[in-house]
Amino acid sequence: MEGDLRISDLRSFTATVRAGSISRGAVALGLTQPAVTQRIRRLESAAGEQILLREPRGVRVTPAGEKLLAYAERILALHDDARASVKGQRTAPQGHRAIALLEDLALTTLPTALADFAKMHPLVDLEVIVGSARALRGLADRGRLDLVFGDPSVMGDASIRWRHQAPLTWAYAPSFDPATEPLPLVLFSHPCQWRQPVLDAITRHGRQWRTAFQSTSVHAVQAAISAGIGVGALLTSNVPPDAVRPAAHRELPEPPMVEVVLSRKAATETDPALDDLERLLKRALTADTHGPA
C-alpha cells in the first residue's frame, strides 16, 4: 500500500534515526513507543519500502531509508520554515557555530556544502576546525564543538545522529608493483579509525605487509602514494589524480568500508542553522561516496 507521506510520520522517523532507537526517539518527541512504532510502520507502508531495521541495540537505516531521510529532513525544514514565516516568527539565525571535520572530509567532500550554508545563513559566524580525532576530542570535552563530522569517538555514542558507511579505494603510483612482498603500505598514523580495517583486509587476503610510510596528514599520505612508496587506502575523492585505482586486482583485497558519523551537541537540538548544516553535510558525503540519490 502506498500513500501520502505525513509530516508527523516523517518527524517520528527522523527523530528515531537521530536518537538511534525507537524508545529514545519517542522520548525526544514526547510520545509513547507504540505511537512512534505505528507512525514508522505507516510511513513504510506509504513509501512501499522498509526504512528501518530493528536490532538489539536500536535501529539501522536501510538504503531506502537513507534516501527517504534526506527528503524527510528537507520536507520538515520547509514545513517548519513555512509555518514560522506565516506566523511572522521567522528570524535569521546568527552568532557563532563551531564544527569539526576530519581532514579527509574537509579537503574535497564538504567545501561546497559549507559554501551553500554560508549563502543560506550569512549572519552565522561558522568556525570550521580540522584536526585529528584525538585533538577534536579535547575540544568536544570542553564544550567547544556544536557538531562533529567524522570519527564516532570524538563526541561518544550518545551524541551520534547519523552513521554512514563509506568505501575506501586502493591507490598506488603507476611505477609501483602491488605484487611486491612484503606489501609496502602507506598508512594513517594511530589512532586513525581507518587504519585497522585496512590492515585486517590485507591480512585476511593472505598478504604479508610492512609499514613503508605513515602520517597523520592526508596531504603527506597522498604525496607518499604519488611518490611510489607504497599502496594506500583513501576516500575516492582524496585519491591523487595520477594514482592507479584498481577496480579489481588479485594482489589486493576488496577495500574496506569505514564508518563516518555525524555527532551533535544536545544543547543545539532546536538550532535551525545547524539543522540546515547537518542536512547539507550528510547530502554531500552520501553523494560523494555513493553517487547522487
PDB file of C-alpha atoms in Angstrom:
ATOM      1  CA  MET A   1       0.000   0.000   0.000  1.00  0.00           C
ATOM      2  CA  GLU A   2       1.307   3.449  -0.921  1.00  0.00           C
ATOM      3  CA  GLY A   3       0.000   6.891   0.001  1.00  0.00           C
ATOM      4  CA  ASP A   4       0.917  10.387   1.147  1.00  0.00           C
ATOM      5  CA  LEU A   5       3.881  10.923   3.458  1.00  0.00           C
ATOM      6  CA  ARG A   6       2.575  12.525   6.646  1.00  0.00           C
ATOM      7  CA  ILE A   7       4.577  15.222   8.397  1.00  0.00           C
ATOM      8  CA  SER A   8       4.074  13.562  11.789  1.00  0.00           C
ATOM      9  CA  ASP A   9       5.368  10.253  10.433  1.00  0.00           C
ATOM     10  CA  LEU A  10       8.412  11.877   8.836  1.00  0.00           C
ATOM     11  CA  ARG A  11       9.153  13.656  12.115  1.00  0.00           C
ATOM     12  CA  SER A  12       8.963  10.381  14.043  1.00  0.00           C
ATOM     13  CA  PHE A  13      11.270   8.743  11.505  1.00  0.00           C
ATOM     14  CA  THR A  14      13.942  11.457  11.670  1.00  0.00           C
ATOM     15  CA  ALA A  15      13.766  11.612  15.470  1.00  0.00           C
ATOM     16  CA  THR A  16      14.228   7.842  15.700  1.00  0.00           C
ATOM     17  CA  VAL A  17      17.228   7.901  13.374  1.00  0.00           C
ATOM     18  CA  ARG A  18      18.816  10.751  15.324  1.00  0.00           C
ATOM     19  CA  ALA A  19      18.216   9.065  18.672  1.00  0.00           C
ATOM     20  CA  GLY A  20      19.335   5.636  17.486  1.00  0.00           C
ATOM     21  CA  SER A  21      16.287   3.755  18.760  1.00  0.00           C
ATOM     22  CA  ILE A  22      12.509   3.962  18.735  1.00  0.00           C
ATOM     23  CA  SER A  23      12.332   4.288  22.521  1.00  0.00           C
ATOM     24  CA  ARG A  24      14.761   7.239  22.622  1.00  0.00           C
ATOM     25  CA  GLY A  25      13.044   8.806  19.619  1.00  0.00           C
ATOM     26  CA  ALA A  26       9.730   8.571  21.458  1.00  0.00           C
ATOM     27  CA  VAL A  27      11.219  10.327  24.486  1.00  0.00           C
ATOM     28  CA  ALA A  28      12.571  13.131  22.279  1.00  0.00           C
ATOM     29  CA  LEU A  29       9.122  13.633  20.735  1.00  0.00           C
ATOM     30  CA  GLY A  30       7.177  13.284  23.985  1.00  0.00           C
ATOM     31  CA  LEU A  31       5.279  10.280  22.610  1.00  0.00           C
ATOM     32  CA  THR A  32       4.868   6.663  23.621  1.00  0.00           C
ATOM     33  CA  GLN A  33       6.989   3.997  21.958  1.00  0.00           C
ATOM     34  CA  PRO A  34       3.930   2.255  20.405  1.00  0.00           C
ATOM     35  CA  ALA A  35       2.825   5.568  18.880  1.00  0.00           C
ATOM     36  CA  VAL A  36       6.201   6.100  17.209  1.00  0.00           C
ATOM     37  CA  THR A  37       6.290   2.479  16.042  1.00  0.00           C
ATOM     38  CA  GLN A  38       2.857   2.903  14.470  1.00  0.00           C
ATOM     39  CA  ARG A  39       3.937   6.080  12.673  1.00  0.00           C
ATOM     40  CA  ILE A  40       7.056   4.436  11.259  1.00  0.00           C
ATOM     41  CA  ARG A  41       5.052   1.430  10.053  1.00  0.00           C
ATOM     42  CA  ARG A  42       2.575   3.791   8.410  1.00  0.00           C
ATOM     43  CA  LEU A  43       5.456   5.624   6.741  1.00  0.00           C
ATOM     44  CA  GLU A  44       6.925   2.342   5.478  1.00  0.00           C
ATOM     45  CA  SER A  45       3.520   1.422   4.095  1.00  0.00           C
ATOM     46  CA  ALA A  46       3.216   4.785   2.340  1.00  0.00           C
ATOM     47  CA  ALA A  47       6.754   4.560   0.953  1.00  0.00           C
ATOM     48  CA  GLY A  48       6.358   0.941  -0.097  1.00  0.00           C
ATOM     49  CA  GLU A  49       9.766   0.068   1.353  1.00  0.00           C
ATOM     50  CA  GLN A  50      11.272  -0.949   4.680  1.00  0.00           C
ATOM     51  CA  ILE A  51      13.165   2.064   6.009  1.00  0.00           C
ATOM     52  CA  LEU A  52      14.398   0.818   9.396  1.00  0.00           C
ATOM     53  CA  LEU A  53      15.809  -2.478  10.602  1.00  0.00           C
ATOM     54  CA  ARG A  54      15.157  -3.263  14.265  1.00  0.00           C
ATOM     55  CA  GLU A  55      18.261  -4.583  16.017  1.00  0.00           C
ATOM     56  CA  PRO A  56      19.023  -5.483  19.664  1.00  0.00           C
ATOM     57  CA  ARG A  57      20.879  -2.207  20.262  1.00  0.00           C
ATOM     58  CA  GLY A  58      18.472   0.036  18.362  1.00  0.00           C
ATOM     59  CA  VAL A  59      17.667   0.638  14.717  1.00  0.00           C
ATOM     60  CA  ARG A  60      19.626   0.716  11.476  1.00  0.00           C
ATOM     61  CA  VAL A  61      18.594   2.715   8.424  1.00  0.00           C
ATOM     62  CA  THR A  62      18.118   0.718   5.216  1.00  0.00           C
ATOM     63  CA  PRO A  63      19.353   2.039   1.826  1.00  0.00           C
ATOM     64  CA  ALA A  64      15.760   3.065   1.040  1.00  0.00           C
ATOM     65  CA  GLY A  65      15.595   4.717   4.453  1.00  0.00           C
ATOM     66  CA  GLU A  66      18.754   6.739   3.774  1.00  0.00           C
ATOM     67  CA  LYS A  67      17.195   8.111   0.601  1.00  0.00           C
ATOM     68  CA  LEU A  68      13.954   8.930   2.391  1.00  0.00           C
ATOM     69  CA  LEU A  69      15.831  10.524   5.312  1.00  0.00           C
ATOM     70  CA  ALA A  70      17.389  13.141   3.054  1.00  0.00           C
ATOM     71  CA  TYR A  71      13.977  14.089   1.677  1.00  0.00           C
ATOM     72  CA  ALA A  72      12.322  13.927   5.102  1.00  0.00           C
ATOM     73  CA  GLU A  73      14.738  16.461   6.558  1.00  0.00           C
ATOM     74  CA  ARG A  74      14.194  18.831   3.639  1.00  0.00           C
ATOM     75  CA  ILE A  75      10.402  18.446   3.832  1.00  0.00           C
ATOM     76  CA  LEU A  76      10.372  19.071   7.589  1.00  0.00           C
ATOM     77  CA  ALA A  77      12.684  22.072   7.264  1.00  0.00           C
ATOM     78  CA  LEU A  78      10.427  23.627   4.606  1.00  0.00           C
ATOM     79  CA  HIS A  79       7.312  22.788   6.620  1.00  0.00           C
ATOM     80  CA  ASP A  80       8.628  24.369   9.814  1.00  0.00           C
ATOM     81  CA  ASP A  81      10.007  27.370   7.944  1.00  0.00           C
ATOM     82  CA  ALA A  82       6.667  27.933   6.203  1.00  0.00           C
ATOM     83  CA  ARG A  83       4.748  27.815   9.491  1.00  0.00           C
ATOM     84  CA  ALA A  84       7.143  30.227  11.168  1.00  0.00           C
ATOM     85  CA  SER A  85       7.072  32.586   8.188  1.00  0.00           C
ATOM     86  CA  VAL A  86       3.264  32.685   8.035  1.00  0.00           C
ATOM     87  CA  LYS A  87       3.129  33.441  11.760  1.00  0.00           C
ATOM     88  CA  GLY A  88       5.750  36.169  11.374  1.00  0.00           C
ATOM     89  CA  GLN A  89       8.067  34.352  13.768  1.00  0.00           C
ATOM     90  CA  ARG A  90      10.961  33.662  11.435  1.00  0.00           C
ATOM     91  CA  THR A  91      14.210  35.364  12.381  1.00  0.00           C
ATOM     92  CA  ALA A  92      17.519  34.831  10.660  1.00  0.00           C
ATOM     93  CA  PRO A  93      19.931  32.683  12.708  1.00  0.00           C
ATOM     94  CA  GLN A  94      23.103  34.484  13.697  1.00  0.00           C
ATOM     95  CA  GLY A  95      26.074  34.155  16.009  1.00  0.00           C
ATOM     96  CA  HIS A  96      28.934  31.697  16.316  1.00  0.00           C
ATOM     97  CA  ARG A  97      28.804  27.975  15.451  1.00  0.00           C
ATOM     98  CA  ALA A  98      31.805  25.640  15.731  1.00  0.00           C
ATOM     99  CA  ILE A  99      32.013  22.399  13.798  1.00  0.00           C
ATOM    100  CA  ALA A 100      34.813  19.875  13.466  1.00  0.00           C
ATOM    101  CA  LEU A 101      35.799  17.834  10.423  1.00  0.00           C
ATOM    102  CA  LEU A 102      38.422  15.196   9.866  1.00  0.00           C
ATOM    103  CA  GLU A 103      40.974  16.346   7.307  1.00  0.00           C
ATOM    104  CA  ASP A 104      39.934  13.551   4.936  1.00  0.00           C
ATOM    105  CA  LEU A 105      36.465  15.065   4.614  1.00  0.00           C
ATOM    106  CA  ALA A 106      37.446  18.719   4.676  1.00  0.00           C
ATOM    107  CA  LEU A 107      39.685  18.518   1.601  1.00  0.00           C
ATOM    108  CA  THR A 108      37.259  17.722  -1.194  1.00  0.00           C
ATOM    109  CA  THR A 109      33.959  16.312   0.013  1.00  0.00           C
ATOM    110  CA  LEU A 110      32.418  19.135   2.012  1.00  0.00           C
ATOM    111  CA  PRO A 111      33.573  22.605   0.852  1.00  0.00           C
ATOM    112  CA  THR A 112      30.557  23.007  -1.450  1.00  0.00           C
ATOM    113  CA  ALA A 113      28.194  22.160   1.404  1.00  0.00           C
ATOM    114  CA  LEU A 114      29.876  24.764   3.600  1.00  0.00           C
ATOM    115  CA  ALA A 115      29.609  27.350   0.822  1.00  0.00           C
ATOM    116  CA  ASP A 116      25.896  26.607   0.423  1.00  0.00           C
ATOM    117  CA  PHE A 117      25.442  27.025   4.177  1.00  0.00           C
ATOM    118  CA  ALA A 118      27.168  30.416   4.100  1.00  0.00           C
ATOM    119  CA  LYS A 119      24.713  31.586   1.430  1.00  0.00           C
ATOM    120  CA  MET A 120      21.734  30.315   3.438  1.00  0.00           C
ATOM    121  CA  HIS A 121      22.883  31.851   6.737  1.00  0.00           C
ATOM    122  CA  PRO A 122      25.051  34.907   6.007  1.00  0.00           C
ATOM    123  CA  LEU A 123      24.778  36.163   9.606  1.00  0.00           C
ATOM    124  CA  VAL A 124      26.211  32.981  11.127  1.00  0.00           C
ATOM    125  CA  ASP A 125      29.906  33.028  12.027  1.00  0.00           C
ATOM    126  CA  LEU A 126      30.902  29.460  11.150  1.00  0.00           C
ATOM    127  CA  GLU A 127      34.175  28.196  12.616  1.00  0.00           C
ATOM    128  CA  VAL A 128      35.433  25.008  10.936  1.00  0.00           C
ATOM    129  CA  ILE A 129      38.072  23.122  12.910  1.00  0.00           C
ATOM    130  CA  VAL A 130      40.066  20.439  11.099  1.00  0.00           C
ATOM    131  CA  GLY A 131      42.167  18.025  13.094  1.00  0.00           C
ATOM    132  CA  SER A 132      42.812  14.532  14.344  1.00  0.00           C
ATOM    133  CA  ALA A 133      40.229  12.649  16.395  1.00  0.00           C
ATOM    134  CA  ARG A 134      42.438  12.974  19.479  1.00  0.00           C
ATOM    135  CA  ALA A 135      42.653  16.764  19.195  1.00  0.00           C
ATOM    136  CA  LEU A 136      38.947  17.117  18.463  1.00  0.00           C
ATOM    137  CA  ARG A 137      38.000  15.001  21.486  1.00  0.00           C
ATOM    138  CA  GLY A 138      39.629  17.555  23.772  1.00  0.00           C
ATOM    139  CA  LEU A 139      37.609  20.378  22.215  1.00  0.00           C
ATOM    140  CA  ALA A 140      34.393  18.362  22.462  1.00  0.00           C
ATOM    141  CA  ASP A 141      35.040  17.598  26.135  1.00  0.00           C
ATOM    142  CA  ARG A 142      35.320  21.333  26.810  1.00  0.00           C
ATOM    143  CA  GLY A 143      32.025  22.026  25.026  1.00  0.00           C
ATOM    144  CA  ARG A 144      33.728  23.895  22.181  1.00  0.00           C
ATOM    145  CA  LEU A 145      32.095  21.931  19.347  1.00  0.00           C
ATOM    146  CA  ASP A 146      28.485  22.119  18.222  1.00  0.00           C
ATOM    147  CA  LEU A 147      28.743  19.473  15.516  1.00  0.00           C
ATOM    148  CA  VAL A 148      31.349  16.881  14.529  1.00  0.00           C
ATOM    149  CA  PHE A 149      31.543  15.098  11.184  1.00  0.00           C
ATOM    150  CA  GLY A 150      33.903  12.156  11.082  1.00  0.00           C
ATOM    151  CA  ASP A 151      35.163   9.876  13.839  1.00  0.00           C
ATOM    152  CA  PRO A 152      32.499   8.374  16.176  1.00  0.00           C
ATOM    153  CA  SER A 153      34.876   8.557  19.141  1.00  0.00           C
ATOM    154  CA  VAL A 154      35.005  12.372  19.255  1.00  0.00           C
ATOM    155  CA  MET A 155      31.675  13.030  20.999  1.00  0.00           C
ATOM    156  CA  GLY A 156      30.684   9.498  22.017  1.00  0.00           C
ATOM    157  CA  ASP A 157      27.786   7.262  21.012  1.00  0.00           C
ATOM    158  CA  ALA A 158      25.138   9.265  22.865  1.00  0.00           C
ATOM    159  CA  SER A 159      25.554  12.272  20.568  1.00  0.00           C
ATOM    160  CA  ILE A 160      25.615  10.376  17.251  1.00  0.00           C
ATOM    161  CA  ARG A 161      22.730  11.377  14.973  1.00  0.00           C
ATOM    162  CA  TRP A 162      23.724   9.663  11.724  1.00  0.00           C
ATOM    163  CA  ARG A 163      26.015   6.848  10.608  1.00  0.00           C
ATOM    164  CA  HIS A 164      27.316   6.300   7.092  1.00  0.00           C
ATOM    165  CA  GLN A 165      29.430   3.519   5.612  1.00  0.00           C
ATOM    166  CA  ALA A 166      31.920   4.984   3.123  1.00  0.00           C
ATOM    167  CA  PRO A 167      34.050   2.827   0.814  1.00  0.00           C
ATOM    168  CA  LEU A 168      37.806   3.287   0.656  1.00  0.00           C
ATOM    169  CA  THR A 169      39.757   2.980  -2.596  1.00  0.00           C
ATOM    170  CA  TRP A 170      43.197   1.422  -3.064  1.00  0.00           C
ATOM    171  CA  ALA A 171      45.667   3.766  -4.700  1.00  0.00           C
ATOM    172  CA  TYR A 172      49.278   3.481  -5.818  1.00  0.00           C
ATOM    173  CA  ALA A 173      51.644   5.125  -8.299  1.00  0.00           C
ATOM    174  CA  PRO A 174      51.916   3.742 -11.862  1.00  0.00           C
ATOM    175  CA  SER A 175      55.528   2.780 -11.088  1.00  0.00           C
ATOM    176  CA  PHE A 176      54.543   0.743  -8.015  1.00  0.00           C
ATOM    177  CA  ASP A 177      54.225  -3.056  -8.221  1.00  0.00           C
ATOM    178  CA  PRO A 178      51.378  -4.314  -5.965  1.00  0.00           C
ATOM    179  CA  ALA A 179      52.883  -7.830  -6.089  1.00  0.00           C
ATOM    180  CA  THR A 180      55.862  -6.661  -4.000  1.00  0.00           C
ATOM    181  CA  GLU A 181      56.474  -8.838  -0.914  1.00  0.00           C
ATOM    182  CA  PRO A 182      56.030  -7.871   1.801  1.00  0.00           C
ATOM    183  CA  LEU A 183      53.484  -5.335   0.575  1.00  0.00           C
ATOM    184  CA  PRO A 184      54.634  -1.760   1.391  1.00  0.00           C
ATOM    185  CA  LEU A 185      51.726   0.154   2.923  1.00  0.00           C
ATOM    186  CA  VAL A 186      51.137   3.877   3.191  1.00  0.00           C
ATOM    187  CA  LEU A 187      49.028   4.315   6.327  1.00  0.00           C
ATOM    188  CA  PHE A 188      47.494   6.915   8.562  1.00  0.00           C
ATOM    189  CA  SER A 189      49.157   7.001  11.970  1.00  0.00           C
ATOM    190  CA  HIS A 190      47.475   5.822  15.170  1.00  0.00           C
ATOM    191  CA  PRO A 191      44.809   6.419  16.375  1.00  0.00           C
ATOM    192  CA  CYS A 192      43.124   6.735  12.957  1.00  0.00           C
ATOM    193  CA  GLN A 193      39.997   4.565  12.975  1.00  0.00           C
ATOM    194  CA  TRP A 194      40.550   3.614   9.311  1.00  0.00           C
ATOM    195  CA  ARG A 195      43.998   2.104   9.848  1.00  0.00           C
ATOM    196  CA  GLN A 196      42.959  -1.236  11.384  1.00  0.00           C
ATOM    197  CA  PRO A 197      40.286  -2.114   8.776  1.00  0.00           C
ATOM    198  CA  VAL A 198      42.938  -1.668   6.070  1.00  0.00           C
ATOM    199  CA  LEU A 199      45.410  -3.928   7.891  1.00  0.00           C
ATOM    200  CA  ASP A 200      42.714  -6.525   8.583  1.00  0.00           C
ATOM    201  CA  ALA A 201      41.708  -6.629   4.907  1.00  0.00           C
ATOM    202  CA  ILE A 202      45.312  -7.124   3.765  1.00  0.00           C
ATOM    203  CA  THR A 203      45.924  -9.837   6.377  1.00  0.00           C
ATOM    204  CA  ARG A 204      42.731 -11.740   5.502  1.00  0.00           C
ATOM    205  CA  HIS A 205      43.837 -11.678   1.864  1.00  0.00           C
ATOM    206  CA  GLY A 206      46.942 -13.630   2.882  1.00  0.00           C
ATOM    207  CA  ARG A 207      49.433 -10.878   2.135  1.00  0.00           C
ATOM    208  CA  GLN A 208      52.498 -10.137   4.205  1.00  0.00           C
ATOM    209  CA  TRP A 209      52.860  -6.398   4.693  1.00  0.00           C
ATOM    210  CA  ARG A 210      55.115  -3.751   6.177  1.00  0.00           C
ATOM    211  CA  THR A 211      54.595  -0.114   7.064  1.00  0.00           C
ATOM    212  CA  ALA A 212      56.518   1.861   4.452  1.00  0.00           C
ATOM    213  CA  PHE A 213      55.145   5.280   5.428  1.00  0.00           C
ATOM    214  CA  GLN A 214      52.689   6.673   7.945  1.00  0.00           C
ATOM    215  CA  SER A 215      51.432  10.144   8.781  1.00  0.00           C
ATOM    216  CA  THR A 216      48.505  11.940  10.386  1.00  0.00           C
ATOM    217  CA  SER A 217      48.294  14.226   7.326  1.00  0.00           C
ATOM    218  CA  VAL A 218      46.163  13.410   4.283  1.00  0.00           C
ATOM    219  CA  HIS A 219      48.463  15.561   2.132  1.00  0.00           C
ATOM    220  CA  ALA A 220      51.502  13.584   3.300  1.00  0.00           C
ATOM    221  CA  VAL A 221      49.792  10.247   2.619  1.00  0.00           C
ATOM    222  CA  GLN A 222      48.780  11.438  -0.852  1.00  0.00           C
ATOM    223  CA  ALA A 223      52.352  12.552  -1.573  1.00  0.00           C
ATOM    224  CA  ALA A 224      53.772   9.203  -0.425  1.00  0.00           C
ATOM    225  CA  ILE A 225      51.367   7.314  -2.684  1.00  0.00           C
ATOM    226  CA  SER A 226      52.222   9.528  -5.672  1.00  0.00           C
ATOM    227  CA  ALA A 227      55.941   9.009  -4.995  1.00  0.00           C
ATOM    228  CA  GLY A 228      55.537   5.239  -5.317  1.00  0.00           C
ATOM    229  CA  ILE A 229      56.425   4.450  -1.697  1.00  0.00           C
ATOM    230  CA  GLY A 230      53.542   2.002  -1.331  1.00  0.00           C
ATOM    231  CA  VAL A 231      49.830   1.357  -1.645  1.00  0.00           C
ATOM    232  CA  GLY A 232      47.307   3.254   0.451  1.00  0.00           C
ATOM    233  CA  ALA A 233      43.558   3.356   1.006  1.00  0.00           C
ATOM    234  CA  LEU A 234      41.731   6.672   0.768  1.00  0.00           C
ATOM    235  CA  LEU A 235      38.263   8.018   0.233  1.00  0.00           C
ATOM    236  CA  THR A 236      37.736   8.104  -3.525  1.00  0.00           C
ATOM    237  CA  SER A 237      37.621  11.906  -3.576  1.00  0.00           C
ATOM    238  CA  ASN A 238      41.080  12.053  -1.946  1.00  0.00           C
ATOM    239  CA  VAL A 239      42.910   9.693  -4.316  1.00  0.00           C
ATOM    240  CA  PRO A 240      45.703  11.602  -6.129  1.00  0.00           C
ATOM    241  CA  PRO A 241      44.796  12.204  -9.794  1.00  0.00           C
ATOM    242  CA  ASP A 242      47.970  10.482 -11.011  1.00  0.00           C
ATOM    243  CA  ALA A 243      47.398   7.318  -8.958  1.00  0.00           C
ATOM    244  CA  VAL A 244      46.217   3.908 -10.145  1.00  0.00           C
ATOM    245  CA  ARG A 245      42.815   2.903  -8.723  1.00  0.00           C
ATOM    246  CA  PRO A 246      42.488  -0.855  -9.252  1.00  0.00           C
ATOM    247  CA  ALA A 247      38.820  -1.792  -9.613  1.00  0.00           C
ATOM    248  CA  ALA A 248      39.710  -5.447  -9.106  1.00  0.00           C
ATOM    249  CA  HIS A 249      43.168  -6.910  -8.544  1.00  0.00           C
ATOM    250  CA  ARG A 250      44.226 -10.355  -7.437  1.00  0.00           C
ATOM    251  CA  GLU A 251      47.092  -8.818  -5.463  1.00  0.00           C
ATOM    252  CA  LEU A 252      44.771  -6.705  -3.315  1.00  0.00           C
ATOM    253  CA  PRO A 253      41.552  -7.487  -1.428  1.00  0.00           C
ATOM    254  CA  GLU A 254      38.269  -5.669  -1.680  1.00  0.00           C
ATOM    255  CA  PRO A 255      38.930  -2.311   0.027  1.00  0.00           C
ATOM    256  CA  PRO A 256      37.195  -1.936   3.394  1.00  0.00           C
ATOM    257  CA  MET A 257      34.260   0.245   4.295  1.00  0.00           C
ATOM    258  CA  VAL A 258      34.746   2.796   7.067  1.00  0.00           C
ATOM    259  CA  GLU A 259      32.207   4.447   9.312  1.00  0.00           C
ATOM    260  CA  VAL A 260      31.667   8.192   9.215  1.00  0.00           C
ATOM    261  CA  VAL A 261      29.264   9.670  11.748  1.00  0.00           C
ATOM    262  CA  LEU A 262      27.650  12.996  12.425  1.00  0.00           C
ATOM    263  CA  SER A 263      27.551  13.937  16.109  1.00  0.00           C
ATOM    264  CA  ARG A 264      25.865  16.966  17.608  1.00  0.00           C
ATOM    265  CA  LYS A 265      25.804  18.659  20.993  1.00  0.00           C
ATOM    266  CA  ALA A 266      22.475  18.074  22.751  1.00  0.00           C
ATOM    267  CA  ALA A 267      22.017  21.771  23.511  1.00  0.00           C
ATOM    268  CA  THR A 268      21.760  22.545  19.771  1.00  0.00           C
ATOM    269  CA  GLU A 269      18.699  20.352  19.105  1.00  0.00           C
ATOM    270  CA  THR A 270      16.470  23.344  18.311  1.00  0.00           C
ATOM    271  CA  ASP A 271      19.030  25.282  16.241  1.00  0.00           C
ATOM    272  CA  PRO A 272      17.660  25.707  12.673  1.00  0.00           C
ATOM    273  CA  ALA A 273      21.043  26.785  11.311  1.00  0.00           C
ATOM    274  CA  LEU A 274      22.685  23.562  12.477  1.00  0.00           C
ATOM    275  CA  ASP A 275      19.694  21.612  11.142  1.00  0.00           C
ATOM    276  CA  ASP A 276      20.448  23.039   7.698  1.00  0.00           C
ATOM    277  CA  LEU A 277      24.172  22.414   8.037  1.00  0.00           C
ATOM    278  CA  GLU A 278      23.585  18.831   9.147  1.00  0.00           C
ATOM    279  CA  ARG A 279      21.378  18.194   6.120  1.00  0.00           C
ATOM    280  CA  LEU A 280      23.898  19.716   3.695  1.00  0.00           C
ATOM    281  CA  LEU A 281      26.839  17.751   5.110  1.00  0.00           C
ATOM    282  CA  LYS A 282      25.003  14.429   5.009  1.00  0.00           C
ATOM    283  CA  ARG A 283      23.850  15.020   1.445  1.00  0.00           C
ATOM    284  CA  ALA A 284      27.389  15.936   0.359  1.00  0.00           C
ATOM    285  CA  LEU A 285      29.004  12.824   1.822  1.00  0.00           C
ATOM    286  CA  THR A 286      26.293  10.491   0.530  1.00  0.00           C
ATOM    287  CA  ALA A 287      26.606  11.914  -2.987  1.00  0.00           C
ATOM    288  CA  ASP A 288      30.398  11.731  -2.880  1.00  0.00           C
ATOM    289  CA  THR A 289      30.622   8.093  -1.768  1.00  0.00           C
ATOM    290  CA  HIS A 290      27.510   6.549  -3.316  1.00  0.00           C
ATOM    291  CA  GLY A 291      26.649   8.869  -6.178  1.00  0.00           C
ATOM    292  CA  PRO A 292      23.534  11.035  -6.321  1.00  0.00           C
ATOM    293  CA  ALA A 293      20.494   9.575  -4.574  1.00  0.00           C
TER     294      ALA A 293
END
